[in-house]
Coordinates of C-alpha atoms in Angstrom, one line a residue:
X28 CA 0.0 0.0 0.0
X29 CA 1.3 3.7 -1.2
X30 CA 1.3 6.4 1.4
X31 CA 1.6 10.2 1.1
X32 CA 4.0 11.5 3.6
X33 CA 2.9 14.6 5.3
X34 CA 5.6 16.7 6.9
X35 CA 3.1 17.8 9.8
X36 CA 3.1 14.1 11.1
X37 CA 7.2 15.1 11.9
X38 CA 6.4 17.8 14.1
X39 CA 5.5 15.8 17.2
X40 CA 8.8 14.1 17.2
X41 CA 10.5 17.1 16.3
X42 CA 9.3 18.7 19.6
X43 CA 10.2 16.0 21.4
X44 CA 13.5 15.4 20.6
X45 CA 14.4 19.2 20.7
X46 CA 13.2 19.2 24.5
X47 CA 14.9 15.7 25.5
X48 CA 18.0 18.2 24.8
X49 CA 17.4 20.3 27.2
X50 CA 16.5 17.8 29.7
X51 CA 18.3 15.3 32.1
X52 CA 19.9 11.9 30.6
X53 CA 21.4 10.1 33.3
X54 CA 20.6 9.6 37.4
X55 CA 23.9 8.9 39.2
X56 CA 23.0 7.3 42.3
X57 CA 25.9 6.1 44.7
X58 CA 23.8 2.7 45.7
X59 CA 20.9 1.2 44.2
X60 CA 17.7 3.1 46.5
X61 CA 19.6 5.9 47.0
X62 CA 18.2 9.4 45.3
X63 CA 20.3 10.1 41.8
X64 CA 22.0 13.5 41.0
X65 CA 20.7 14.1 37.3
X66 CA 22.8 15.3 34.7
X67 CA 22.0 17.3 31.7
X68 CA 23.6 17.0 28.2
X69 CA 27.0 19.0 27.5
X70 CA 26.9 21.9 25.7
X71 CA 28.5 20.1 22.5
X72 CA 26.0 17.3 22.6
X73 CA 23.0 19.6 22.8
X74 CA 24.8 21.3 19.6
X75 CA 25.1 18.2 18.1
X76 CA 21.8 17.0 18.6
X77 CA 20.3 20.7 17.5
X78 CA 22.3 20.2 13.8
X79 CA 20.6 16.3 14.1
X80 CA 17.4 18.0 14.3
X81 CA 17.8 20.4 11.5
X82 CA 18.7 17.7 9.0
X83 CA 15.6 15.5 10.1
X84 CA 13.2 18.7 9.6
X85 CA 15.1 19.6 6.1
X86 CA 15.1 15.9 4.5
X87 CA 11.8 15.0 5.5
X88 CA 10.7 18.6 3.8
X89 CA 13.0 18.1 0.8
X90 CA 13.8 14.1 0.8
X91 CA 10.7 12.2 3.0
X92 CA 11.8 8.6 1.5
X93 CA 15.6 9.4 2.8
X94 CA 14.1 10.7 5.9
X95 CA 14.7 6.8 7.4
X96 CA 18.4 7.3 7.5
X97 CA 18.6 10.6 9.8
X98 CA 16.0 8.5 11.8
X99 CA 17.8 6.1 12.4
X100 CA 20.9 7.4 13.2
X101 CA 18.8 9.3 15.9
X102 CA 18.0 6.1 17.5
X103 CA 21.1 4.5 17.3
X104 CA 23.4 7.5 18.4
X105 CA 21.1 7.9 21.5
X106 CA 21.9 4.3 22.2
X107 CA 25.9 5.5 21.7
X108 CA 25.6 8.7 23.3
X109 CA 24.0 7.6 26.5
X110 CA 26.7 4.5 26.7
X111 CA 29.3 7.3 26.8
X112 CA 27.5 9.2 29.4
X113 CA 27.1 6.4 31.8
X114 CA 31.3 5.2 31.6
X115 CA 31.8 9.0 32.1
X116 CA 29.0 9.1 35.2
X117 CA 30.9 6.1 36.5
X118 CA 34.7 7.1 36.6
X119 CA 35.9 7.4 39.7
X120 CA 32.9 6.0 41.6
X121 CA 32.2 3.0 44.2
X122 CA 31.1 -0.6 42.6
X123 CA 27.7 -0.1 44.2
X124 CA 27.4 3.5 42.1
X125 CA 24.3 2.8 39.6
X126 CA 23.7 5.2 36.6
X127 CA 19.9 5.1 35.5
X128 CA 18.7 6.4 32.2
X129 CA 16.3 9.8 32.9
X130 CA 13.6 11.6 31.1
X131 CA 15.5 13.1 28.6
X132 CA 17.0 9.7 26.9
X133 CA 13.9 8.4 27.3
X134 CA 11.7 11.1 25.5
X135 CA 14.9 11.0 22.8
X136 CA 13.7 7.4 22.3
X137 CA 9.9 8.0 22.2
X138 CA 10.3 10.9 19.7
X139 CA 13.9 8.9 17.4
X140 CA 11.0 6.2 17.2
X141 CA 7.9 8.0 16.1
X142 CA 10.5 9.8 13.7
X143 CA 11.2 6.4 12.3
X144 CA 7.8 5.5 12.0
X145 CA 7.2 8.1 10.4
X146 CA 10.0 7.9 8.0
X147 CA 8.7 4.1 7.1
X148 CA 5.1 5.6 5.6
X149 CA 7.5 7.7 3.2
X150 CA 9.1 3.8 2.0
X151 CA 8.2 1.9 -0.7
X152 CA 6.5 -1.3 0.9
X153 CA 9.8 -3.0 -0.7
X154 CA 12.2 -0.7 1.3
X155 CA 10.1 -1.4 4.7
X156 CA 13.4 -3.0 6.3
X157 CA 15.4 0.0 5.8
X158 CA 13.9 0.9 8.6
X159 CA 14.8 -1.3 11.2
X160 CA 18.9 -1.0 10.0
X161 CA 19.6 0.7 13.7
X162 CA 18.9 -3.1 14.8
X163 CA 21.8 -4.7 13.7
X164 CA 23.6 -1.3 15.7
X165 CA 22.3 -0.9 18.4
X166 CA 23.5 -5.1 19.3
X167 CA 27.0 -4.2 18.0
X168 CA 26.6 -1.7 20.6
X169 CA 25.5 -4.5 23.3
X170 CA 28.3 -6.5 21.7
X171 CA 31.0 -4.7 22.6
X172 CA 30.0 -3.4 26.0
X173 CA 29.5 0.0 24.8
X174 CA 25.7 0.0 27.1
X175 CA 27.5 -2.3 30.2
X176 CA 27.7 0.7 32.6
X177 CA 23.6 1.2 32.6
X178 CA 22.2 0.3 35.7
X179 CA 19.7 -2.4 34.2
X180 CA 22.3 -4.1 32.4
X181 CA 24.6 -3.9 36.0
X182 CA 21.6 -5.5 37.9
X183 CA 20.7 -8.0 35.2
X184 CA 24.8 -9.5 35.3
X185 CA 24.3 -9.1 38.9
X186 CA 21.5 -11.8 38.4
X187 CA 22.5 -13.8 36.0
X188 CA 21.3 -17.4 36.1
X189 CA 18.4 -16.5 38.3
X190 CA 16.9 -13.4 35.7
X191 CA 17.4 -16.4 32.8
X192 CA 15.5 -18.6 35.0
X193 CA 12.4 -16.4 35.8
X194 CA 12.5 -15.7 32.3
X195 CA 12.2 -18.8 31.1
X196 CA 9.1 -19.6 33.6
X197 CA 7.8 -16.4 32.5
X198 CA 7.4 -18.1 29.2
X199 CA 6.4 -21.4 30.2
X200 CA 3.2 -19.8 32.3
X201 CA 2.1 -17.4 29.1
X202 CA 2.7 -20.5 26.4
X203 CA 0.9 -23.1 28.8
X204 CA -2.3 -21.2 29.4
X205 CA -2.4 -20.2 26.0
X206 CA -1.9 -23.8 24.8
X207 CA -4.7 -24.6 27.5
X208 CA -6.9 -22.1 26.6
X209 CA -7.1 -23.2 22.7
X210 CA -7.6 -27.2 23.3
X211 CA -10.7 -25.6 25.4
X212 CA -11.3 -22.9 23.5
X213 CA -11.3 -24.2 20.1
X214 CA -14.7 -26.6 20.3
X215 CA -16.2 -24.3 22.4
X216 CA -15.6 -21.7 19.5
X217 CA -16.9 -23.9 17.0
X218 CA -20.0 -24.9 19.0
X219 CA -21.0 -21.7 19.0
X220 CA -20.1 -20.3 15.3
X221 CA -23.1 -23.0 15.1
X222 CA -25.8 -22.0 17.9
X223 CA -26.3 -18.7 18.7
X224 CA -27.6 -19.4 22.6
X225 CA -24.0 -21.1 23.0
X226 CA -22.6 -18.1 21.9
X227 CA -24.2 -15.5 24.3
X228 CA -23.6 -17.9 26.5
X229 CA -19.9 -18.5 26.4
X230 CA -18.8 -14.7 24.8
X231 CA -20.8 -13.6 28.0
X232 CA -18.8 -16.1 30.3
X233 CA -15.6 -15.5 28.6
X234 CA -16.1 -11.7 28.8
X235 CA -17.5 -11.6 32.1
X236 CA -13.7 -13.3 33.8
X237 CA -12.1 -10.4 31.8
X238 CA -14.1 -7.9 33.8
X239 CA -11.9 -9.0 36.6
X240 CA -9.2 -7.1 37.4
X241 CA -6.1 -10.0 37.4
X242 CA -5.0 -9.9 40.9
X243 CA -8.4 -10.1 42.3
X244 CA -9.1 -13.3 40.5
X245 CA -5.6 -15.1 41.5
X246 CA -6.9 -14.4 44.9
X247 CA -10.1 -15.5 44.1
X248 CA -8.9 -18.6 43.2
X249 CA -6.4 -19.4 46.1
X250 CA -9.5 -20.9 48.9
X251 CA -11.0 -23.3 46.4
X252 CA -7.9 -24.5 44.7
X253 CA -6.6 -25.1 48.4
X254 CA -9.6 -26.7 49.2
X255 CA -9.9 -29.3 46.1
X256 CA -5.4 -29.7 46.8
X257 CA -6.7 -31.2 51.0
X258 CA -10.1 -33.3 49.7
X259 CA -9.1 -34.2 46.6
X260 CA -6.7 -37.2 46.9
X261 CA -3.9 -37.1 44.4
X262 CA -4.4 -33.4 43.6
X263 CA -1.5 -32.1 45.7
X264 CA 0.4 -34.8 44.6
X265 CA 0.3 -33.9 41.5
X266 CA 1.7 -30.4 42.7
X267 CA -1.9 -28.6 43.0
X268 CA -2.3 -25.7 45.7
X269 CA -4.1 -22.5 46.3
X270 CA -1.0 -20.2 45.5
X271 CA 2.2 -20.8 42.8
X272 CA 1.3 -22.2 39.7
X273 CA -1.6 -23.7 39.8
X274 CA -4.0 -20.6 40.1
X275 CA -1.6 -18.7 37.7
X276 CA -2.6 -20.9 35.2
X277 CA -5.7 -21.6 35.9
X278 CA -6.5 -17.5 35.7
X279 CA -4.4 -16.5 32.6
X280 CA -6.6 -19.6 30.7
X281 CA -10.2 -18.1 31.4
X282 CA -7.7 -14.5 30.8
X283 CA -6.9 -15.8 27.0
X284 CA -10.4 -17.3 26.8
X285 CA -12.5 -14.4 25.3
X286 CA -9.9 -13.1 22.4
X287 CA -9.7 -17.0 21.2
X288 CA -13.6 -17.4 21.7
X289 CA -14.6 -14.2 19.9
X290 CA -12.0 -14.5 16.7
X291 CA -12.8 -18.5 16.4
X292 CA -16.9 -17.1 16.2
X293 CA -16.1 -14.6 14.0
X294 CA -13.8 -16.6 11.5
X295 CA -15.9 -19.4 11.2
X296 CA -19.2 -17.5 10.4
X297 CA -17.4 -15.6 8.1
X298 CA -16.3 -18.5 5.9
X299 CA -18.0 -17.7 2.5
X300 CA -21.3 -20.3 2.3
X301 CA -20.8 -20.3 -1.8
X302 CA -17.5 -22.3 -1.0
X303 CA -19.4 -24.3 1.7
X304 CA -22.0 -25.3 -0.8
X305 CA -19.4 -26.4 -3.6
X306 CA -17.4 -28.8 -1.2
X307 CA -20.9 -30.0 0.0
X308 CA -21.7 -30.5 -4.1
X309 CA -18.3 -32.7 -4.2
X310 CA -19.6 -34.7 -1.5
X311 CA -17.6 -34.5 1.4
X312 CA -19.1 -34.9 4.6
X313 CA -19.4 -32.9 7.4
X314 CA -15.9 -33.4 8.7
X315 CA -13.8 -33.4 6.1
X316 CA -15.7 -30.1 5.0
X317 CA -14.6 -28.7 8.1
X318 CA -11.2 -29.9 8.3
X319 CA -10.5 -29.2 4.5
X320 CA -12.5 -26.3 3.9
X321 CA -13.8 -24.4 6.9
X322 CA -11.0 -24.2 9.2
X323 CA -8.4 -23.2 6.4
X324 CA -10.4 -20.6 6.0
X325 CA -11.1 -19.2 9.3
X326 CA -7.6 -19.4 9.9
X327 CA -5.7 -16.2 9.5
X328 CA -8.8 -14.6 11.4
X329 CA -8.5 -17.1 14.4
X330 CA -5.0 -16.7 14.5
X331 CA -5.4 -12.7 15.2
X332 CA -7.1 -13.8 18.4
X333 CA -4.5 -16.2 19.4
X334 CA -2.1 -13.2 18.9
X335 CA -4.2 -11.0 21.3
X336 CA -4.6 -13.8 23.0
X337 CA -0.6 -14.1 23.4
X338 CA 0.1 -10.3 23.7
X339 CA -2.3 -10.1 26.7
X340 CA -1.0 -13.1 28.9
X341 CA 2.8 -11.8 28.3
X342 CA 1.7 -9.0 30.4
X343 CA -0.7 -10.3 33.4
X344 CA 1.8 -13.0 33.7
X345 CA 3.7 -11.0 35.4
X346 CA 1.0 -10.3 38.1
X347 CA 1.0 -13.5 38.7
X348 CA 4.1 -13.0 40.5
X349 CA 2.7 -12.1 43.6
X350 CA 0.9 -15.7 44.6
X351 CA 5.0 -17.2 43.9
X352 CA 4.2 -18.4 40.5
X353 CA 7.6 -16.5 39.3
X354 CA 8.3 -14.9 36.1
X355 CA 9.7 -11.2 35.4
X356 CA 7.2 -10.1 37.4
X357 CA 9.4 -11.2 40.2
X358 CA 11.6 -8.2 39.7
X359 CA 8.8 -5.5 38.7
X360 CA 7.6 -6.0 42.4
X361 CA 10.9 -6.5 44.0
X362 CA 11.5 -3.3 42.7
X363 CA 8.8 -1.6 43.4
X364 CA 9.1 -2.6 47.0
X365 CA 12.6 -1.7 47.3
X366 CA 11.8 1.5 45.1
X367 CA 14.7 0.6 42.8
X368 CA 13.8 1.5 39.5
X369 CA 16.1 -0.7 38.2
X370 CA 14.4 -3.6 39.0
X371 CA 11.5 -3.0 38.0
X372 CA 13.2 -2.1 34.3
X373 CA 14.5 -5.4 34.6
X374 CA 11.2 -7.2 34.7
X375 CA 9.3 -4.7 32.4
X376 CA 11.5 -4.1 29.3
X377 CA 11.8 -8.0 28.7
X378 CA 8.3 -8.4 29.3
X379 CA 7.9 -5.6 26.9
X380 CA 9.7 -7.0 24.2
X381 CA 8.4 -10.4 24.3
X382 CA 5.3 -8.6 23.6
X383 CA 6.6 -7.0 20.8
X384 CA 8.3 -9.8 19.0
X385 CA 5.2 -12.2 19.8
X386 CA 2.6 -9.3 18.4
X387 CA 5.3 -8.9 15.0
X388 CA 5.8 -12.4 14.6
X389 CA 2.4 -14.1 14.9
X390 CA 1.0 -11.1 12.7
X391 CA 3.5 -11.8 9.9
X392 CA 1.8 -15.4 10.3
X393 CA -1.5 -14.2 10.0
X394 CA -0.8 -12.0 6.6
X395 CA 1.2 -15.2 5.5
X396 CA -1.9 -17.2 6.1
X397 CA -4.3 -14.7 4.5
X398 CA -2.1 -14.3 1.5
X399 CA -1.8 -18.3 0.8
X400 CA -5.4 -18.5 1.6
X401 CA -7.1 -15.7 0.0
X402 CA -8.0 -14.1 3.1
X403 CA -7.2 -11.3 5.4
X404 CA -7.9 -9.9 9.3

């Protein structure tokens, strides 16, 4: 699809990346809860950044579909820059000394990316990738240890096997109850793209758990999971109880229940009945129609609810961190109780990025699917 860039869109991230100049980019803090002593840019940085700005404003005016490369080197050298900024914070300071990223890197992110964005509508749908070049840059930076002195990356060597481990149960929780949640989910969709009681019925069940907010519902659960773990024989054997896993995934299934309900509805009712009617003329039964012919179809529109699905246990997953189930959450709250910011970054930006990556790549699976298919979300 062909866009028309319009320069106004570049004026939001404009503004923001002219004030990140003028505001703080690192917290120097001599321990980890300790208050941080902000500093602000140098006077040759903020000159720097100023002529950066110019020659965004002047090749998106002038030059939109080059407007990707200014972009990106906006994103990447704020990766550099603020790698400099924390070795220089650091010289000369204890091993416990912590140097946090502040408001001003961070609105220079928020406003480099919307720049990029913005860039990518001037690209020709075949020069998309340009776009994400300041990737493969921003891990040489990681690479070679140009980002080691930022205070996430000190606390996330500092936890090393333990940060992998919570990671990886993190993962385990989200794919389980959404594995859960479509072998229950999938005939219960299907019975209802074909009775419309048992669809008011189950949307309304489905819908109703998502009214509750997520921690209220792991505590909801705790007294009769407890309850079935003492009177059920072989229950707590099998490593049932009323806190830890169990309720986690037990409350992030009925959580990725409506999404896969509702998409499963929708795609199968939308399956065109002319093509129902010719595999019925070729004489295949009601089974092999669906199988062959229905579910193909409904497919790439199911599959955007598995991604919603996916997107939305990644983050209330990490709830489930207070009832000992584990996962990044572990560190958001540790954090928040210690009121080290770091911490908390440590648990959210993963959590963030699994998001991402899970959103990007189960879409590109859905257009895949639509464009083998004949069908799109």
């Amino acid at each position: 699809m062909k866009h028309t860039f319009d320069f106004r869109t570049l004026l939001l991230p404009l503004a923001l990346l002219a004030a990140a100049l003028f505001l703080p980019w690192t917290g120097l803090r001599p321990n980890r809860i300790a208050l941080p002593e902000f500093h602000m840019l140098a006077a040759q940085h903020q000159w720097l950044g100023g002529a950066l700005l110019s020659v965004l404003a002047a090749v998106g005016f002038f030059r939109p579909r080059w407007l990707w490369l200014p972009a990106s080197f906006a994103l990447a050298g704020g990766f550099f820059l603020f790698g400099l900024l924390t070795r220089h914070d650091l010289l000369g300071q204890s091993e416990i000394a912590r140097v946090s990223a502040s408001t001003g890197f961070w609105l220079w992110m928020v406003g480099a990316g919307m720049a990029l964005y913005v860039s990518s509508l001037a690209l020709p749908s075949r020069r998309q990738l340009w776009a994400w070049l300041w990737v493969p840059v921003v891990v040489l930076l990681y690479l070679t240890h140009q980002l080691d002195s930022w205070s996430v990356l000190v606390e996330g060597r500092n936890e090393g096997e333990r940060w992998l481990a919570e990671l990886g149960q993190h993962f385990r929780l989200t794919l389980s109850a959404l594995l859960v949640a479509t072998l229950v989910g999938g005939p219960l969709a299907v019975w209802s793209s074909r009775n419309e009681k048992a669809a008011a019925f189950t949307l309304g069940l489905a819908g109703a758990f998502q009214t509750v907010p997520s921690l209220a519902l792991l505590g909801l659960l705790i007294a009769p999971l407890s309850w079935l773990a003492d009177h059920v024989p072989g229950l707590r054997a099998a490593g049932v109880s009323g806190i830890g896993t169990t309720p986690a995934l037990v409350a992030l299934t009925l959580y990725a229940m409506l999404p896969l309900l509702r998409n499963g509805v929708v795609a199968l009712r939308g399956v065109d009945e002319g093509v129902l009617d010719a595999a019925r003329g070729m004489g295949m039964t009601d089974t092999q129609r669906f199988w062959r012919v229905e579910l193909p179809l409904a497919l790439p529109v199911w599959l955007a609810g598995v991604r919603q699905a996916m997107v939305l246990l990644i983050g209330v997953t990490s709830v489930a961190a207070l009832i000992g189930a584990g996962g990044l959450g572990v560190y958001i709250f540790k954090g928040l109780q210690g009121g080290a910011t770091d911490l908390i970054l440590l648990g959210a930006i993963p959590a963030c990025l699994l998001a991402v990556l899970a959103d990007v790549l189960l879409r590109a699976l859905e257009q895949l699917l639509g464009t083998k298919l004949g069908r799109t979300t």
